[in-house]
Structure formats: C-alpha cells, structure tokens
Short mmCIF file of C-alpha atoms and ligand atoms in Angstrom, two decimals:
data_model
loop_
_atom_site.label_atom_id
_atom_site.label_comp_id
_atom_site.label_asym_id
_atom_site.label_seq_id
_atom_site.Cartn_x
_atom_site.Cartn_y
_atom_site.Cartn_z
CA MET A 1 21.88 13.02 8.23
CA ASP A 2 21.59 12.11 4.58
CA THR A 3 17.85 12.29 3.76
CA SER A 4 18.21 11.29 0.11
CA LYS A 5 16.00 8.39 -0.99
CA LEU A 6 17.08 4.86 -0.02
CA LYS A 7 19.03 2.90 -2.59
CA PRO A 8 18.51 -0.87 -2.88
CA ASN A 9 20.20 -2.58 0.13
CA ASP A 10 20.96 0.86 1.61
CA PRO A 11 23.28 0.66 4.68
CA ARG A 12 21.38 3.46 6.47
CA VAL A 13 18.59 1.00 7.39
CA LYS A 14 18.34 -2.60 8.63
CA TYR A 15 16.58 -5.49 6.90
CA GLU A 16 14.98 -7.80 9.47
CA THR A 17 12.32 -10.47 9.77
CA LYS A 18 9.90 -11.44 12.57
CA GLN A 19 7.41 -14.26 12.98
CA VAL A 20 3.92 -12.70 12.96
CA ARG A 21 0.79 -14.85 13.43
CA GLY A 22 2.47 -17.88 11.84
CA LYS A 23 4.05 -15.97 8.95
CA THR A 24 7.56 -14.62 8.38
CA TYR A 25 7.34 -10.86 7.82
CA SER A 26 10.36 -9.03 6.40
CA TYR A 27 10.63 -5.29 6.96
CA ILE A 28 12.88 -2.28 6.60
CA LEU A 29 13.84 -0.80 10.00
CA GLY A 30 15.12 2.77 10.21
CA GLU A 31 16.42 4.02 13.55
CA PRO A 32 16.65 7.76 14.36
CA GLN A 33 20.11 9.10 15.23
CA GLY A 34 18.96 10.95 18.37
CA PRO A 35 16.14 10.20 20.86
CA LYS A 36 13.11 8.43 19.32
CA VAL A 37 10.06 10.71 18.91
CA GLU A 38 7.59 7.90 18.00
CA THR A 39 7.49 4.65 16.05
CA ILE A 40 5.92 5.02 12.60
CA PHE A 41 4.69 2.11 10.46
CA LEU A 42 4.47 2.55 6.66
CA ILE A 43 2.19 0.17 4.70
CA HIS A 44 2.74 -0.17 0.93
CA GLY A 45 0.27 -0.98 -1.84
CA TRP A 46 0.22 -2.89 -5.15
CA PRO A 47 2.40 -3.68 -7.01
CA ASP A 48 4.83 -2.32 -4.49
CA MET A 49 6.88 -3.33 -1.41
CA ALA A 50 8.53 -1.69 1.64
CA PHE A 51 11.10 -0.11 -0.72
CA GLY A 52 8.23 1.94 -2.19
CA TRP A 53 8.66 4.22 0.85
CA ARG A 54 12.34 4.91 -0.08
CA CYS A 55 11.77 8.70 -0.33
CA GLN A 56 10.01 8.92 3.05
CA ILE A 57 12.07 6.62 5.30
CA PRO A 58 15.31 8.72 5.58
CA TYR A 59 13.26 11.92 5.96
CA LEU A 60 11.16 10.47 8.83
CA MET A 61 14.31 9.10 10.48
CA SER A 62 15.76 12.63 10.37
CA LEU A 63 12.65 13.87 12.25
CA GLY A 64 13.47 11.39 15.04
CA PHE A 65 11.10 8.55 14.12
CA GLN A 66 11.82 4.87 14.35
CA VAL A 67 10.47 3.69 10.99
CA VAL A 68 9.12 0.19 10.30
CA ALA A 69 8.11 -0.55 6.69
CA PRO A 70 6.95 -4.17 6.31
CA ASN A 71 6.75 -6.13 3.10
CA MET A 72 3.07 -7.04 3.32
CA VAL A 73 1.72 -10.59 3.15
CA GLY A 74 2.47 -12.10 -0.26
CA TYR A 75 5.27 -9.67 -1.12
CA ALA A 76 9.08 -9.88 -1.35
CA GLY A 77 10.69 -11.41 1.77
CA THR A 78 7.32 -11.95 3.50
CA ASP A 79 5.47 -15.28 3.26
CA ALA A 80 2.79 -15.77 0.59
CA PRO A 81 0.32 -18.24 2.20
CA GLU A 82 -2.09 -20.19 0.00
CA ASP A 83 -5.12 -19.38 2.17
CA LEU A 84 -6.90 -16.23 0.86
CA LYS A 85 -8.15 -15.47 4.38
CA GLU A 86 -4.54 -14.46 5.23
CA TYR A 87 -4.96 -11.56 2.78
CA SER A 88 -8.26 -10.30 4.20
CA PHE A 89 -8.37 -6.81 5.73
CA GLN A 90 -9.04 -8.22 9.20
CA SER A 91 -6.10 -10.67 9.01
CA VAL A 92 -3.69 -8.07 7.61
CA CYS A 93 -4.80 -5.62 10.33
CA ALA A 94 -4.11 -8.26 12.99
CA ASP A 95 -0.64 -8.83 11.47
CA ILE A 96 0.15 -5.10 11.68
CA VAL A 97 -1.05 -4.92 15.30
CA ALA A 98 1.02 -7.99 16.27
CA LEU A 99 4.12 -6.54 14.59
CA ALA A 100 3.52 -3.13 16.17
CA ARG A 101 3.27 -4.68 19.65
CA GLU A 102 6.76 -6.15 19.12
CA PHE A 103 8.07 -2.56 18.91
CA VAL A 104 5.87 -0.55 21.29
CA GLY A 105 4.61 -3.18 23.75
CA GLU A 106 1.05 -3.90 24.88
CA LYS A 107 0.24 -0.31 25.89
CA GLY A 108 2.28 1.71 23.37
CA GLN A 109 1.07 3.53 20.26
CA ILE A 110 2.34 4.01 16.71
CA VAL A 111 1.88 6.57 13.98
CA LEU A 112 0.50 4.61 10.99
CA GLY A 113 0.79 5.58 7.33
CA GLY A 114 -0.29 3.85 4.13
CA HIS A 115 -0.25 4.21 0.35
CA ASP A 116 -2.77 2.62 -2.06
CA TRP A 117 -3.88 -0.76 -0.60
CA GLY A 118 -1.81 0.25 2.41
CA GLY A 119 -4.02 3.33 2.71
CA ALA A 120 -7.16 1.17 2.71
CA ILE A 121 -5.52 -0.99 5.40
CA VAL A 122 -4.50 1.88 7.70
CA TRP A 123 -8.10 3.18 7.80
CA ARG A 124 -9.20 -0.32 8.85
CA VAL A 125 -6.45 -0.66 11.53
CA ALA A 126 -7.42 2.74 12.98
CA TYR A 127 -11.08 1.64 12.99
CA TYR A 128 -10.58 -1.79 14.62
CA TYR A 129 -7.66 -0.85 16.95
CA PRO A 130 -7.97 2.90 17.73
CA GLU A 131 -6.12 2.47 21.05
CA LEU A 132 -2.92 1.55 19.12
CA ILE A 133 -2.99 4.55 16.78
CA LYS A 134 -1.59 7.94 17.84
CA ALA A 135 -2.17 9.39 14.35
CA VAL A 136 -2.98 7.93 10.94
CA PHE A 137 -2.40 9.04 7.34
CA SER A 138 -3.15 7.76 3.86
CA VAL A 139 -1.62 8.77 0.53
CA CYS A 140 -4.00 8.37 -2.47
CA THR A 141 -6.57 6.10 -0.79
CA PRO A 142 -9.71 7.72 0.65
CA LEU A 143 -11.84 6.00 3.28
CA ASN A 144 -14.01 3.22 1.94
CA PRO A 145 -16.59 2.86 4.74
CA ILE A 146 -17.25 -0.61 6.16
CA ASN A 147 -18.78 -2.57 3.30
CA THR A 148 -21.77 -4.59 4.51
CA LYS A 149 -23.33 -4.95 1.04
CA LYS A 150 -22.22 -8.14 -0.65
CA VAL A 151 -22.36 -6.62 -4.14
CA ARG A 152 -19.74 -8.14 -6.46
CA LEU A 153 -17.38 -5.73 -8.24
CA GLU A 154 -18.43 -7.29 -11.57
CA ASN A 155 -22.02 -6.20 -10.95
CA ILE A 156 -21.04 -2.68 -9.88
CA ILE A 157 -18.94 -2.25 -13.03
CA ALA A 158 -21.54 -3.86 -15.31
CA ALA A 159 -23.97 -1.26 -13.96
CA GLY A 160 -21.50 1.49 -14.93
CA GLY A 161 -20.16 2.11 -11.41
CA LEU A 162 -16.46 2.51 -10.49
CA PRO A 163 -15.15 2.37 -14.10
CA ASN A 164 -11.71 3.30 -12.69
CA PHE A 165 -11.70 -0.05 -10.84
CA LYS A 166 -12.29 -2.22 -13.93
CA TYR A 167 -8.62 -3.36 -14.02
CA GLN A 168 -9.25 -5.12 -10.71
CA LEU A 169 -11.37 -7.72 -12.54
CA GLN A 170 -8.36 -8.70 -14.66
CA LEU A 171 -5.97 -8.67 -11.69
CA GLY A 172 -8.25 -10.96 -9.66
CA GLY A 173 -8.46 -13.39 -12.59
CA PRO A 174 -5.89 -15.95 -13.84
CA ASP A 175 -4.20 -14.05 -16.71
CA VAL A 176 -1.65 -11.79 -15.00
CA GLN A 177 -0.61 -14.58 -12.60
CA ALA A 178 -0.13 -16.99 -15.51
CA ARG A 179 1.57 -14.64 -17.98
CA ILE A 180 3.84 -12.53 -15.73
CA GLN A 181 6.39 -15.16 -14.71
CA GLY A 182 10.19 -15.07 -14.73
CA LYS A 183 12.52 -12.07 -14.52
CA ASP A 184 12.04 -10.87 -18.12
CA MET A 185 8.26 -10.70 -17.83
CA LEU A 186 8.49 -9.17 -14.34
CA ARG A 187 10.77 -6.46 -15.76
CA LYS A 188 8.28 -5.68 -18.55
CA PHE A 189 5.45 -5.72 -16.01
CA PHE A 190 7.17 -3.10 -13.83
CA LEU A 191 8.03 -1.01 -16.92
CA ALA A 192 4.28 -0.97 -17.61
CA LEU A 193 3.09 -0.27 -14.09
CA PHE A 194 5.65 2.49 -13.46
CA GLY A 195 4.79 4.43 -16.60
CA ALA A 196 7.15 3.38 -19.42
CA ARG A 197 5.81 4.11 -22.91
CA GLY A 198 6.09 2.58 -26.40
CA PRO A 199 7.45 4.50 -29.45
CA GLY A 200 3.91 5.71 -30.25
CA GLY A 201 3.15 6.60 -26.61
CA GLU A 202 1.56 3.22 -25.93
CA THR A 203 1.07 2.32 -22.26
CA GLY A 204 1.38 -1.16 -20.73
CA PHE A 205 -1.38 -0.67 -18.16
CA ASN A 206 -4.55 1.34 -17.74
CA THR A 207 -7.31 1.34 -15.16
CA SER A 208 -10.06 0.20 -17.52
CA GLU A 209 -8.30 -2.88 -18.97
CA GLY A 210 -5.38 -3.56 -16.63
CA VAL A 211 -2.12 -5.00 -18.05
CA LEU A 212 -1.98 -4.54 -21.86
CA PHE A 213 0.06 -7.64 -22.73
CA ASP A 214 0.38 -6.73 -26.44
CA ASN A 215 2.23 -3.52 -25.56
CA LEU A 216 4.71 -4.96 -23.04
CA ASP A 217 7.47 -5.57 -25.61
CA LYS A 218 7.22 -1.99 -26.92
CA LEU A 219 7.85 -0.28 -23.57
CA ARG A 220 11.07 1.67 -23.01
CA PRO A 221 12.47 3.97 -20.33
CA PRO A 222 12.00 6.62 -19.06
CA LEU A 223 9.73 5.47 -16.26
CA LEU A 224 9.40 6.39 -12.61
CA LEU A 225 12.13 3.93 -11.58
CA ASP A 226 15.85 4.11 -12.41
CA GLU A 227 17.70 0.99 -13.60
CA GLN A 228 18.85 -0.11 -10.11
CA GLU A 229 15.38 0.40 -8.62
CA LEU A 230 13.75 -1.58 -11.45
CA GLU A 231 16.17 -4.47 -10.96
CA HIS A 232 15.50 -4.37 -7.20
CA TYR A 233 11.74 -4.75 -7.76
CA VAL A 234 12.42 -7.68 -10.14
CA GLU A 235 14.83 -9.32 -7.66
CA GLN A 236 12.52 -8.87 -4.67
CA TYR A 237 9.45 -10.20 -6.52
CA SER A 238 11.53 -13.15 -7.70
CA LEU A 239 12.12 -14.25 -4.10
CA HIS A 240 8.80 -16.10 -4.49
CA GLY A 241 9.12 -18.81 -7.08
CA PRO A 242 6.77 -18.86 -10.06
CA PRO A 243 3.99 -17.82 -10.24
CA GLU A 244 5.71 -14.84 -8.60
CA MET A 245 2.59 -12.65 -8.77
CA ARG A 246 0.31 -15.04 -6.84
CA GLY A 247 0.87 -13.32 -3.46
CA PRO A 248 0.44 -9.71 -4.63
CA LEU A 249 -2.58 -10.65 -6.80
CA ASN A 250 -4.31 -12.40 -3.90
CA TRP A 251 -5.07 -8.90 -2.59
CA TYR A 252 -7.59 -8.68 -5.47
CA ARG A 253 -9.28 -11.96 -4.54
CA THR A 254 -10.60 -11.02 -1.06
CA ARG A 255 -13.64 -8.85 -1.82
CA GLU A 256 -16.14 -11.52 -0.74
CA ILE A 257 -14.13 -12.53 2.34
CA ASN A 258 -13.81 -8.85 3.34
CA SER A 259 -17.50 -8.07 2.89
CA GLU A 260 -18.50 -11.24 4.80
CA GLN A 261 -16.15 -10.39 7.68
CA GLU A 262 -17.23 -6.74 7.73
CA ALA A 263 -20.93 -7.65 7.60
CA GLU A 264 -20.32 -10.02 10.54
CA HIS A 265 -18.53 -7.26 12.46
CA ALA A 266 -21.27 -4.72 11.68
CA LYS A 267 -23.98 -7.12 12.86
CA LYS A 268 -22.31 -7.25 16.29
CA ASN A 269 -20.94 -3.71 16.58
CA GLY A 270 -22.98 -1.59 14.19
CA SER A 271 -21.43 0.07 11.15
CA ALA A 272 -20.93 3.59 12.52
CA MET A 273 -17.36 4.77 11.87
CA LYS A 274 -15.87 7.74 13.75
CA TYR A 275 -12.11 8.44 13.77
CA GLU A 276 -11.16 10.36 16.93
CA MET A 277 -7.38 10.36 16.38
CA PRO A 278 -5.64 12.96 14.14
CA ALA A 279 -5.87 11.88 10.49
CA LEU A 280 -4.28 13.11 7.26
CA PHE A 281 -5.42 12.26 3.73
CA ILE A 282 -3.10 13.26 0.86
CA SER A 283 -4.80 12.84 -2.53
CA ALA A 284 -2.84 12.59 -5.78
CA SER A 285 -4.31 14.90 -8.43
CA ARG A 286 -3.56 12.55 -11.37
CA ASP A 287 -4.18 9.14 -9.77
CA SER A 288 -6.26 7.32 -12.41
CA ALA A 289 -7.20 4.51 -10.00
CA LEU A 290 -7.97 6.71 -7.01
CA PRO A 291 -8.92 10.18 -8.26
CA PRO A 292 -9.45 12.84 -5.56
CA ALA A 293 -13.19 12.87 -6.37
CA MET A 294 -13.49 9.46 -4.68
CA ALA A 295 -12.91 11.19 -1.32
CA LYS A 296 -16.20 13.07 -1.53
CA GLY A 297 -17.97 12.94 1.86
CA MET A 298 -15.16 11.23 3.75
CA ASP A 299 -14.74 14.19 6.16
CA THR A 300 -17.93 13.27 8.06
CA PHE A 301 -16.22 10.15 9.52
CA TYR A 302 -13.41 12.15 11.22
CA THR A 303 -13.18 14.54 14.17
CA ASP A 304 -9.69 15.78 13.17
CA LEU A 305 -9.03 15.28 9.44
CA THR A 306 -6.45 17.26 7.48
CA ARG A 307 -6.79 17.00 3.69
CA THR A 308 -4.02 17.99 1.27
CA GLU A 309 -3.22 17.18 -2.36
CA VAL A 310 -0.05 16.63 -4.36
CA ASN A 311 0.30 17.10 -8.12
CA ALA A 312 1.21 13.50 -8.95
CA SER A 313 0.06 10.22 -10.45
CA HIS A 314 -0.67 7.09 -8.44
CA TRP A 315 3.08 6.86 -7.66
CA ALA A 316 3.02 10.05 -5.61
CA LEU A 317 5.48 8.73 -2.98
CA ALA A 318 8.35 8.76 -5.50
CA GLU A 319 7.04 11.26 -8.07
CA ALA A 320 6.30 13.98 -5.47
CA GLY A 321 8.50 12.67 -2.67
CA HIS A 322 9.64 16.03 -1.30
CA GLU A 323 6.12 17.50 -1.29
CA VAL A 324 4.62 14.39 0.29
CA ASN A 325 7.36 14.53 2.97
CA ARG A 326 6.77 18.24 3.59
CA GLN A 327 3.03 17.70 4.07
CA ILE A 328 3.50 14.69 6.36
CA GLY A 329 6.19 16.54 8.38
CA GLN A 330 4.03 19.66 8.79
CA TRP A 331 1.03 17.56 9.90
CA LEU A 332 3.13 15.45 12.35
CA ASN A 333 4.53 18.64 13.86
CA LYS A 334 0.99 19.95 14.32
CA VAL A 335 -0.54 16.79 15.81
CA LEU A 336 2.40 15.55 17.91
CA GLY A 337 3.30 19.04 19.11
O1 K9V B 28 -5.71 -1.38 -7.04
C1 K9V B 28 -5.05 -0.58 -6.40
N1 K9V B 28 -3.83 -0.16 -6.79
C2 K9V B 28 -3.23 -0.54 -8.05
C3 K9V B 28 -3.07 0.71 -8.88
C4 K9V B 28 -2.33 0.39 -10.13
C5 K9V B 28 -2.03 1.62 -10.88
C6 K9V B 28 -0.74 1.81 -11.35
C7 K9V B 28 -0.42 2.94 -12.09
C8 K9V B 28 -1.40 3.87 -12.39
C9 K9V B 28 -2.70 3.69 -11.92
C10 K9V B 28 -3.02 2.56 -11.17
N2 K9V B 28 -5.48 -0.03 -5.24
C11 K9V B 28 -6.71 -0.38 -4.59
C12 K9V B 28 -6.60 0.08 -3.16
C13 K9V B 28 -7.85 -0.25 -2.38
C14 K9V B 28 -9.06 0.33 -3.06
O2 K9V B 28 -10.22 -0.20 -2.44
C15 K9V B 28 -10.70 0.57 -1.37
C16 K9V B 28 -11.74 1.55 -1.89
C17 K9V B 28 -12.95 1.10 -2.39
F1 K9V B 28 -13.13 -0.20 -2.53
C18 K9V B 28 -13.94 2.01 -2.77
C19 K9V B 28 -13.70 3.38 -2.64
C20 K9V B 28 -12.46 3.84 -2.15
C21 K9V B 28 -11.49 2.89 -1.80
F2 K9V B 28 -10.30 3.28 -1.37
C22 K9V B 28 -9.15 -0.08 -4.51
C23 K9V B 28 -7.88 0.30 -5.27
#
C-alpha cells in the first residue's frame, strides 16, 4: 500500500466523530488492508492536531494496525469546552480510555503513542490505566513523575529552573489568545511555530519568550509545512470561531488543576510509579523545549524501557518521519512478537 504521508483530506483514511464523556471528539481512522494486528492510538501535542501524525499513519496501517488519531480536546473538529477541568490530565486520560473502549471493548488493549503534550498524556494513561495499555511510546516528551508539589511555574522559572519552559508563561496568559485571531494571523502563527524565518534569520517563536509578535510579518517559507499542509492547519484551527486559540492554549492553564488532582491521587494511592508494560521513548536531539537531557533518570520508573534518539527538532514526526517510523516499527516488532 502507499505509505507516503497523508495529504489533507486523504482518501486512504476516514474522518469520524464520536461522543466521548459529553464532548464531540473528531479523529482520523486508518484501517489495515489485511487482518488487524492491534489498535494503536496516536495523541498529538501543541500546536498540532491528528494530522500531525500524517507521516506515521499510513506506515502503521501497512504494518497491520488499526490507527486512531484523535483531535484532542480544544482542537480542530473536537469540542473546546469552557471548563478548564476538561483539559486536565485526568480528564483527558479518561477521554482517551472512553474512546479506546469504543474500539477494543471493556477487556481489550491498545498500543498508545504520543508526541509533545500527547507524550505527557500517554505516560499518564499508562500510569492510571495500565490494564488498557499493551505497549506505550512517547516522541520528545520524557516522563514527568506525578507532581505532588504545588510549585507554580512562575516561581520555578524565577528561581532559574526550567528556562526552556519560559514560553509557557506567555502561552498561559492572554496575549496569544487575543492577538492570534483570524486566518491571516493563524497563518503567520503557524509559519512561526513550524520554523519559517525572516530575511535576517529572525524567528517567530523561541522557548524563552514564546511567540515573537514583532517578527511575524517578516516570516517567509521555507518551513516544515508545505503550502497545502499550512492551509490545512489554518482551516482546521478556524473550525473554532475566534478566539481560535482558546482551546489549544487551555492546555497551558491546567498546572494547578493537575497538581491538585495528582496530589489528591498520591494521598490515596502513594506516588510510586512503575511501568510494567513495554515502553519506548524517542528523544529529538534538537528539541529546544524538550531537550534529551530532560530524560535523565527516567529509566528507573520502567521495567522494559527502550530509549532511542532522532536527529530532529521538536517537529520530529514530520522532520524525521522515516527514522521515527523505523524505530517505532522495530520496537513494535520486538514487543508484540
Ligand atoms: O509546550 C509544549 N510544546 C510546545 C512546543 C512549541 C515548540 C515549537 C517549536 C520549537 C520548540 C517548541 N510541550 C509541553 C509538553 C508537556 C511538558 O510538560 C511535562 C513535563 C514537565 F512538566 C517537566 C519535565 C518533563 C515534562 F515532559 C511541557 C512541554
């Protein structure tokens, strides 16, 4: 079968919706040609959508997987509720479990993969619902152990910690939501986030400041997306009326909810984390938000962790698509036998 990357509205896959815990979830569904090996769920990050897995979906279908790639809460054809609790790790995990049960039933299992925020989510799903997960992998995002300390990100950064997370302060604030509205601004926003440069090499985003609004008008191709892909991101993000970025940005407004919920969970269940299922972590050598060094010490939480690396930026799924696919395929072959 043709394993080239999906185009926008590609006829090789289906575009469906399901009601999940009171929300409409839209997702890409890829069916294998022959007998189904397993069902695999792919969870995207920010500012992305199911289409962000375009290089992986046809490849995994060719290996015999049924592939489900949801647009996560707040994104594209999925609802963007007002209530921030709907964007908390525990709520998003429950959404994924409910959607997975629609495909594999009450006793079945899935293979679960994530990129970026999706990587943070898959580690949480595998922690809270290990019985559902046959194998789990994350691209770029290392494990962030259950966070029972209620330290605010502002304080960590003011103390000189996590400088590579400083952009998250801007994203959680009002500016990007207020200033990135309408198709023209969305187009400039995606030029910035997917690596377009100005005539003097200016960037439109960096991990210490976030979106650099003054540079947005200077940005020109090339970037990691081609023209059709860029338009597809703009179209899909425009499905939510202005302020189009409210849903995606809500993912940066849940730190306190998450730490409260995780402290509550830890009080009842302890905070020991041990992953017994096969796990794969693919780091991206040039990811400025999630550098490989952040994974230091993560191995101790796993009984069966495979660690690999790809030579790529944060956008490893598209930038190093073939290598990412090769590493996932090799690992799946090893763990599924
Ligand atoms: O913000 C994210 N992605 C946007 C990247 C934008 C970008 C575009 C182009 C170039 C560079 C960057 N991702 C989140 C994903 C969850 C992460 O939180 C979990 C977590 C911890 F809190 C602490 C330790 C490890 C850990 F994974 C925090 C980054």
